[in-house]
């Protein structure tokens, strides 16, 4: 197995020119090019990333020795630490490639309309028009097939809130300005120079708000480890769950595409899976209500939460029909109905409340978003067969080949006989694969799958959580709800973490996730 991972890593890092990064004349991710001076600078950044990786591994290993004996408060502390340490490593990895692909990109990604434009919309029309939300559904009917036409207003409102927060608290604004790395400050200086004579010049509030938006995007992405850990704990012990979530900060797509809005979606999607999973497994109406609330706020951001809902519905139905249970079918039917009604009630109530308070017709917006998304492929043709081949490659590059290969091997070994055994049809691994297969075969993500599928990358780690088949002492520590397997060697896990970190840094250093040479009018990009 290690030889397979090493081979996959070598191909990703040493032969990246031979890997297809899209379909020519339809969509291709640009490769970052180096001259001699840039290579020297990048080599120094690689050395710093190597030191940061050692520190990250030490943190993971120290926590690994504690997780079996830790109580819930200590475990929460280790997960919080993983979010922080992971975010720091994430930032260091992003500073490896040359400009304009370093952390200096954060301001450009958020500011320029050519990439997404949510910040510009929040600062402009959303702040100036009192009836902005009331007219949002009508605006969607204009038929835009890009970001605005295919998304609800959640990210616009998020940026509007960030701008308002920074404006309201000058001391926070000052701290944000002082804490910016030099590369971020230099990137914002370029924006300031270009926008000085425009209708929307860059202000000090913008500098602070853009940096805060970038920090929050990284924090949201890293915070995915918490609901992911909870999901893993349903099927495996603490040691395995901890070791699996340690891979999340090393996912290449999180660094390549930071701080794009898609980085918020893994947390929202995984939190919904965790809350609904808790609702169904514990027959909890309270968690049913919470899952509806999580789904509502996720759907305000993006319709990418729909496949997550499909996965949960399919897995729950399979578990209801063929899963192990001590209750009768009638009892389970009532329990399932109570949880579903609770989730739908909170979801529907928030839709009605939003319409009453803001006149925002969310169902109309969502339906028009779907129509506009379908219109994208009428305007920008795609070759179905080509993307059928390319999308799995993009998924592997987005996740990192070590994680991708490990997830595939775990899925294959963990779902043998799924179609022959009725009970194993309730396996979440099977339904993760079914949902991913439906997305893949539908052809609805023909282009940019590495970014568009960020929301489902936690699933690859979820299916990788499997207890090793060893003879070991079983203990029950403080606050634990499942038996734990102790004495599992850490060498293979650490080696896989190292390989994943190498692949992540190599991918960040070679893949341009924003087409800086063609999309964004940055002099630095044009000169290279």
Short mmCIF file of C-alpha atoms in Angstrom, two decimals, residues 172-517:
data_model
loop_
_atom_site.label_atom_id
_atom_site.label_comp_id
_atom_site.label_asym_id
_atom_site.label_seq_id
_atom_site.Cartn_x
_atom_site.Cartn_y
_atom_site.Cartn_z
CA UNK A 172 -10.60 45.41 15.45
CA UNK A 173 -9.99 47.21 12.17
CA UNK A 174 -6.64 48.47 13.44
CA UNK A 175 -5.62 44.99 14.59
CA UNK A 176 -6.56 43.50 11.22
CA UNK A 177 -4.49 46.10 9.40
CA UNK A 178 -1.48 45.51 11.65
CA UNK A 179 -1.69 41.70 11.43
CA UNK A 180 -1.58 41.48 7.64
CA UNK A 181 1.46 39.64 6.26
CA UNK A 182 3.67 41.63 3.90
CA UNK A 183 2.48 39.66 0.88
CA UNK A 184 -1.18 40.43 1.67
CA UNK A 185 -0.39 44.12 2.21
CA UNK A 186 1.49 44.26 -1.10
CA UNK A 187 -1.43 42.68 -2.94
CA UNK A 188 -3.84 45.19 -1.45
CA UNK A 189 -1.52 48.01 -2.49
CA UNK A 190 -1.90 46.87 -6.10
CA UNK A 191 -5.69 46.94 -5.74
CA UNK A 192 -5.48 50.41 -4.16
CA UNK A 193 -3.42 51.74 -7.06
CA UNK A 194 -5.80 50.33 -9.67
CA UNK A 195 -8.99 51.39 -7.92
CA UNK A 196 -7.88 54.91 -6.90
CA UNK A 197 -9.71 56.61 -9.79
CA UNK A 198 -12.63 54.19 -9.96
CA UNK A 199 -16.14 54.56 -8.55
CA UNK A 200 -15.18 52.19 -5.73
CA UNK A 201 -11.66 52.96 -4.44
CA UNK A 202 -10.09 50.68 -1.84
CA UNK A 203 -10.39 52.08 1.70
CA UNK A 204 -8.87 51.13 5.04
CA UNK A 205 -12.15 49.46 5.94
CA UNK A 206 -11.87 47.38 2.76
CA UNK A 207 -8.31 46.35 3.60
CA UNK A 208 -9.39 45.14 7.03
CA UNK A 209 -12.62 43.52 5.79
CA UNK A 210 -10.89 41.64 2.95
CA UNK A 211 -8.27 40.27 5.34
CA UNK A 212 -10.93 39.29 7.88
CA UNK A 213 -12.90 37.55 5.11
CA UNK A 214 -9.80 35.57 4.16
CA UNK A 215 -9.15 34.61 7.78
CA UNK A 216 -12.75 33.51 8.30
CA UNK A 217 -12.70 31.42 5.10
CA UNK A 218 -9.61 29.58 6.35
CA UNK A 219 -11.13 29.18 9.82
CA UNK A 220 -14.38 27.83 8.39
CA UNK A 221 -12.50 25.35 6.21
CA UNK A 222 -10.30 24.15 9.08
CA UNK A 223 -13.28 23.93 11.47
CA UNK A 224 -14.60 21.07 9.32
CA UNK A 225 -12.45 18.77 11.48
CA UNK A 226 -14.96 19.11 14.35
CA UNK A 227 -18.13 17.75 12.65
CA UNK A 228 -15.96 15.32 10.69
CA UNK A 229 -14.58 13.93 13.95
CA UNK A 230 -18.15 13.53 15.24
CA UNK A 231 -19.12 11.64 12.08
CA UNK A 232 -16.13 9.34 12.37
CA UNK A 233 -16.88 8.62 16.03
CA UNK A 234 -20.15 6.97 14.98
CA UNK A 235 -18.24 4.14 13.32
CA UNK A 236 -14.75 4.05 14.86
CA UNK A 237 -12.81 4.87 18.00
CA UNK A 238 -11.08 8.08 19.00
CA UNK A 239 -7.64 7.05 17.84
CA UNK A 240 -8.77 6.32 14.28
CA UNK A 241 -11.06 9.38 14.19
CA UNK A 242 -8.24 11.67 15.34
CA UNK A 243 -5.76 10.26 12.86
CA UNK A 244 -8.20 10.70 9.99
CA UNK A 245 -9.13 14.32 10.74
CA UNK A 246 -5.44 15.26 10.90
CA UNK A 247 -5.37 14.88 7.12
CA UNK A 248 -8.00 17.56 6.50
CA UNK A 249 -5.74 20.67 6.78
CA UNK A 250 -3.41 19.02 4.23
CA UNK A 251 -6.04 18.87 1.47
CA UNK A 252 -4.53 20.73 -1.54
CA UNK A 253 -7.79 22.29 -2.80
CA UNK A 254 -8.22 24.23 0.45
CA UNK A 255 -4.95 26.09 -0.17
CA UNK A 256 -5.15 26.34 -3.97
CA UNK A 257 -8.59 27.97 -3.87
CA UNK A 258 -8.34 30.01 -0.68
CA UNK A 259 -10.18 32.31 0.05
CA UNK A 260 -12.90 31.46 -2.49
CA UNK A 261 -16.43 31.10 -1.09
CA UNK A 262 -16.47 27.33 -1.69
CA UNK A 263 -14.21 26.89 1.36
CA UNK A 264 -17.20 27.58 3.62
CA UNK A 265 -19.20 24.66 2.23
CA UNK A 266 -17.33 21.63 3.68
CA UNK A 267 -18.07 22.84 7.20
CA UNK A 268 -21.75 23.50 6.45
CA UNK A 269 -22.22 20.17 4.66
CA UNK A 270 -20.35 18.10 7.22
CA UNK A 271 -22.13 19.83 10.10
CA UNK A 272 -25.47 18.90 8.53
CA UNK A 273 -24.36 15.26 8.14
CA UNK A 274 -23.26 15.20 11.78
CA UNK A 275 -26.40 16.84 13.20
CA UNK A 276 -28.81 14.74 11.17
CA UNK A 277 -26.78 11.61 11.90
CA UNK A 278 -27.08 12.37 15.59
CA UNK A 279 -30.82 13.02 15.19
CA UNK A 280 -31.48 9.66 13.52
CA UNK A 281 -29.08 7.52 15.53
CA UNK A 282 -30.37 8.90 18.86
CA UNK A 283 -33.95 9.41 17.64
CA UNK A 284 -33.56 13.05 18.75
CA UNK A 285 -36.17 15.62 17.73
CA UNK A 286 -33.89 18.38 19.06
CA UNK A 287 -31.07 17.43 16.69
CA UNK A 288 -33.66 17.09 13.94
CA UNK A 289 -34.56 20.74 14.52
CA UNK A 290 -30.86 21.68 14.52
CA UNK A 291 -30.23 19.83 11.25
CA UNK A 292 -33.00 21.82 9.57
CA UNK A 293 -31.44 25.07 10.80
CA UNK A 294 -27.99 24.03 9.52
CA UNK A 295 -29.43 23.07 6.12
CA UNK A 296 -31.27 26.41 5.85
CA UNK A 297 -28.14 28.49 6.43
CA UNK A 298 -26.13 26.22 4.14
CA UNK A 299 -28.72 26.62 1.38
CA UNK A 300 -28.56 30.41 1.80
CA UNK A 301 -24.94 30.07 0.71
CA UNK A 302 -25.10 27.52 -2.08
CA UNK A 303 -27.19 24.79 -3.68
CA UNK A 304 -24.16 22.51 -3.24
CA UNK A 305 -25.89 21.40 -0.02
CA UNK A 306 -28.50 19.55 -2.11
CA UNK A 307 -26.23 16.54 -2.81
CA UNK A 308 -25.44 16.45 0.93
CA UNK A 309 -29.16 16.27 1.66
CA UNK A 310 -29.52 13.51 -0.95
CA UNK A 311 -26.73 11.50 0.71
CA UNK A 312 -28.32 11.86 4.14
CA UNK A 313 -31.79 10.95 2.85
CA UNK A 314 -30.59 7.88 0.95
CA UNK A 315 -28.41 6.65 3.81
CA UNK A 316 -31.16 7.21 6.40
CA UNK A 317 -33.76 5.41 4.28
CA UNK A 318 -31.42 2.46 3.74
CA UNK A 319 -30.63 2.29 7.45
CA UNK A 320 -34.35 2.50 8.26
CA UNK A 321 -35.22 -0.36 5.90
CA UNK A 322 -32.33 -2.81 6.30
CA UNK A 323 -30.13 -1.55 9.16
CA UNK A 324 -29.75 -3.30 12.49
CA UNK A 325 -32.42 -2.23 15.00
CA UNK A 326 -34.09 -3.56 18.11
CA UNK A 327 -37.34 -1.64 17.58
CA UNK A 328 -40.22 -2.80 15.43
CA UNK A 329 -40.79 -1.26 12.01
CA UNK A 330 -43.80 0.65 13.32
CA UNK A 331 -41.78 2.20 16.14
CA UNK A 332 -38.95 3.13 13.79
CA UNK A 333 -41.46 4.68 11.37
CA UNK A 334 -42.77 6.97 14.10
CA UNK A 335 -39.24 7.90 15.19
CA UNK A 336 -38.15 8.64 11.63
CA UNK A 337 -41.28 10.70 10.98
CA UNK A 338 -40.67 12.75 14.15
CA UNK A 339 -37.07 13.54 13.16
CA UNK A 340 -37.98 14.40 9.56
CA UNK A 341 -40.90 16.60 10.60
CA UNK A 342 -38.66 18.42 13.09
CA UNK A 343 -36.01 19.08 10.42
CA UNK A 344 -38.55 20.21 7.83
CA UNK A 345 -40.36 22.38 10.38
CA UNK A 346 -37.28 24.36 11.37
CA UNK A 347 -36.18 24.61 7.72
CA UNK A 348 -39.60 25.80 6.53
CA UNK A 349 -40.11 28.17 9.45
CA UNK A 350 -36.81 29.94 8.68
CA UNK A 351 -37.82 30.30 5.03
CA UNK A 352 -41.11 31.91 6.04
CA UNK A 353 -39.40 34.12 8.63
CA UNK A 354 -36.85 35.29 6.05
CA UNK A 355 -39.61 36.14 3.58
CA UNK A 356 -41.55 38.06 6.23
CA UNK A 357 -38.57 40.05 7.52
CA UNK A 358 -36.72 40.76 4.26
CA UNK A 359 -39.22 39.96 1.45
CA UNK A 360 -36.65 37.49 0.08
CA UNK A 361 -38.42 34.70 -1.80
CA UNK A 362 -35.86 31.94 -1.26
CA UNK A 363 -37.78 29.08 -2.99
CA UNK A 364 -38.11 31.25 -6.12
CA UNK A 365 -34.40 32.13 -5.92
CA UNK A 366 -33.40 28.48 -5.59
CA UNK A 367 -35.55 27.38 -8.54
CA UNK A 368 -34.14 30.13 -10.74
CA UNK A 369 -30.60 29.27 -9.60
CA UNK A 370 -31.16 25.73 -10.86
CA UNK A 371 -32.49 27.00 -14.20
CA UNK A 372 -29.54 29.35 -14.59
CA UNK A 373 -27.12 26.55 -13.76
CA UNK A 374 -28.65 24.43 -16.52
CA UNK A 375 -28.34 27.43 -18.84
CA UNK A 376 -24.58 27.54 -18.24
CA UNK A 377 -24.08 24.39 -20.30
CA UNK A 378 -26.24 25.79 -23.10
CA UNK A 379 -24.00 28.84 -23.30
CA UNK A 380 -20.69 27.08 -22.62
CA UNK A 381 -20.68 23.69 -24.30
CA UNK A 382 -18.88 20.79 -22.68
CA UNK A 383 -17.80 17.40 -24.03
CA UNK A 384 -19.48 14.89 -21.73
CA UNK A 385 -17.14 11.96 -22.42
CA UNK A 386 -14.00 14.05 -21.85
CA UNK A 387 -15.17 15.35 -18.50
CA UNK A 388 -16.25 11.88 -17.48
CA UNK A 389 -12.55 10.97 -17.61
CA UNK A 390 -11.12 14.24 -16.29
CA UNK A 391 -13.34 14.76 -13.23
CA UNK A 392 -11.98 11.77 -11.24
CA UNK A 393 -8.46 13.05 -11.95
CA UNK A 394 -9.47 16.51 -10.72
CA UNK A 395 -10.97 14.96 -7.60
CA UNK A 396 -7.73 13.10 -6.92
CA UNK A 397 -5.67 16.27 -7.37
CA UNK A 398 -8.06 18.30 -5.21
CA UNK A 399 -7.93 15.79 -2.36
CA UNK A 400 -4.30 14.76 -2.82
CA UNK A 401 -3.35 11.41 -4.33
CA UNK A 402 -2.40 9.76 -0.99
CA UNK A 403 -5.82 10.50 0.52
CA UNK A 404 -7.65 9.66 -2.69
CA UNK A 405 -5.94 6.28 -3.06
CA UNK A 406 -6.38 5.50 0.63
CA UNK A 407 -10.09 6.37 0.47
CA UNK A 408 -10.61 4.22 -2.63
CA UNK A 409 -8.77 1.26 -1.12
CA UNK A 410 -10.70 1.58 2.17
CA UNK A 411 -13.99 1.86 0.33
CA UNK A 412 -13.24 -1.23 -1.79
CA UNK A 413 -12.22 -3.31 1.21
CA UNK A 414 -15.02 -2.00 3.43
CA UNK A 415 -17.94 -2.50 1.05
CA UNK A 416 -17.24 -5.98 -0.28
CA UNK A 417 -20.49 -7.81 -0.58
CA UNK A 418 -22.63 -4.69 -0.26
CA UNK A 419 -24.89 -5.79 -3.06
CA UNK A 420 -25.11 -9.35 -1.72
CA UNK A 421 -25.78 -8.48 1.92
CA UNK A 422 -28.95 -6.55 2.63
CA UNK A 423 -27.60 -5.28 5.95
CA UNK A 424 -24.51 -3.75 4.36
CA UNK A 425 -26.75 -1.71 2.05
CA UNK A 426 -27.10 0.62 5.03
CA UNK A 427 -23.36 1.43 4.88
CA UNK A 428 -22.63 5.14 4.60
CA UNK A 429 -19.62 4.26 2.42
CA UNK A 430 -21.93 2.81 -0.21
CA UNK A 431 -24.16 5.88 -0.28
CA UNK A 432 -21.22 8.28 -0.39
CA UNK A 433 -20.12 6.46 -3.51
CA UNK A 434 -23.65 6.45 -4.98
CA UNK A 435 -24.02 10.21 -4.44
CA UNK A 436 -20.61 10.91 -5.92
CA UNK A 437 -21.38 8.65 -8.88
CA UNK A 438 -24.65 10.49 -9.55
CA UNK A 439 -22.80 13.83 -9.56
CA UNK A 440 -20.08 12.41 -11.79
CA UNK A 441 -22.40 10.77 -14.33
CA UNK A 442 -24.83 13.71 -14.43
CA UNK A 443 -22.19 15.87 -16.15
CA UNK A 444 -23.38 18.89 -14.16
CA UNK A 445 -19.87 19.74 -12.99
CA UNK A 446 -18.05 19.64 -16.32
CA UNK A 447 -15.30 22.11 -15.53
CA UNK A 448 -13.79 23.29 -12.24
CA UNK A 449 -14.68 20.07 -10.41
CA UNK A 450 -11.58 20.51 -8.23
CA UNK A 451 -13.20 23.65 -6.82
CA UNK A 452 -16.89 22.78 -7.16
CA UNK A 453 -16.44 19.46 -5.35
CA UNK A 454 -14.63 20.91 -2.33
CA UNK A 455 -17.84 20.46 -0.33
CA UNK A 456 -17.64 16.65 -0.70
CA UNK A 457 -13.92 16.19 0.05
CA UNK A 458 -14.66 15.40 3.73
CA UNK A 459 -16.49 12.30 2.47
CA UNK A 460 -13.19 10.82 1.28
CA UNK A 461 -11.86 11.06 4.81
CA UNK A 462 -15.14 9.85 6.29
CA UNK A 463 -15.01 6.61 4.30
CA UNK A 464 -11.35 6.19 5.29
CA UNK A 465 -12.22 5.83 8.98
CA UNK A 466 -12.06 2.13 9.67
CA UNK A 467 -10.80 0.25 12.70
CA UNK A 468 -7.73 -1.89 11.94
CA UNK A 469 -8.23 -5.62 12.22
CA UNK A 470 -5.86 -6.24 15.12
CA UNK A 471 -5.93 -7.97 18.46
CA UNK A 472 -5.72 -5.24 21.02
CA UNK A 473 -6.80 -4.32 24.49
CA UNK A 474 -10.21 -2.64 24.59
CA UNK A 475 -10.63 0.19 27.09
CA UNK A 476 -13.35 2.65 27.98
CA UNK A 477 -11.90 6.01 28.92
CA UNK A 478 -13.61 9.08 30.39
CA UNK A 479 -16.35 10.44 28.19
CA UNK A 480 -16.01 7.72 25.54
CA UNK A 481 -19.06 6.21 23.92
CA UNK A 482 -17.37 3.48 21.85
CA UNK A 483 -14.73 0.86 22.64
CA UNK A 484 -11.21 1.91 21.68
CA UNK A 485 -8.49 -0.08 19.94
CA UNK A 486 -5.12 0.63 21.53
CA UNK A 487 -1.59 -0.08 20.48
CA UNK A 488 -2.07 0.73 16.78
CA UNK A 489 1.31 1.62 15.20
CA UNK A 490 1.61 5.27 14.16
CA UNK A 491 4.41 4.86 11.60
CA UNK A 492 2.18 4.24 8.60
CA UNK A 493 -0.11 7.11 9.59
CA UNK A 494 2.80 9.54 9.95
CA UNK A 495 4.28 8.46 6.62
CA UNK A 496 0.95 9.05 4.90
CA UNK A 497 0.71 12.49 6.55
CA UNK A 498 4.18 13.37 5.23
CA UNK A 499 3.28 12.23 1.70
CA UNK A 500 0.02 14.18 1.83
CA UNK A 501 1.85 17.34 2.99
CA UNK A 502 4.37 16.99 0.15
CA UNK A 503 1.60 16.59 -2.41
CA UNK A 504 -0.29 19.57 -0.97
CA UNK A 505 2.71 21.90 -1.15
CA UNK A 506 3.60 20.64 -4.64
CA UNK A 507 0.04 21.20 -5.88
CA UNK A 508 -0.17 24.69 -4.40
CA UNK A 509 3.17 25.52 -6.00
CA UNK A 510 2.14 24.38 -9.49
CA UNK A 511 -1.61 24.96 -9.94
CA UNK A 512 -3.14 28.40 -10.45
CA UNK A 513 -6.71 28.17 -9.20
CA UNK A 514 -7.76 31.63 -10.46
CA UNK A 515 -6.30 32.15 -13.94
CA UNK A 516 -4.36 35.18 -12.79
CA UNK A 517 -2.75 35.56 -16.23
#
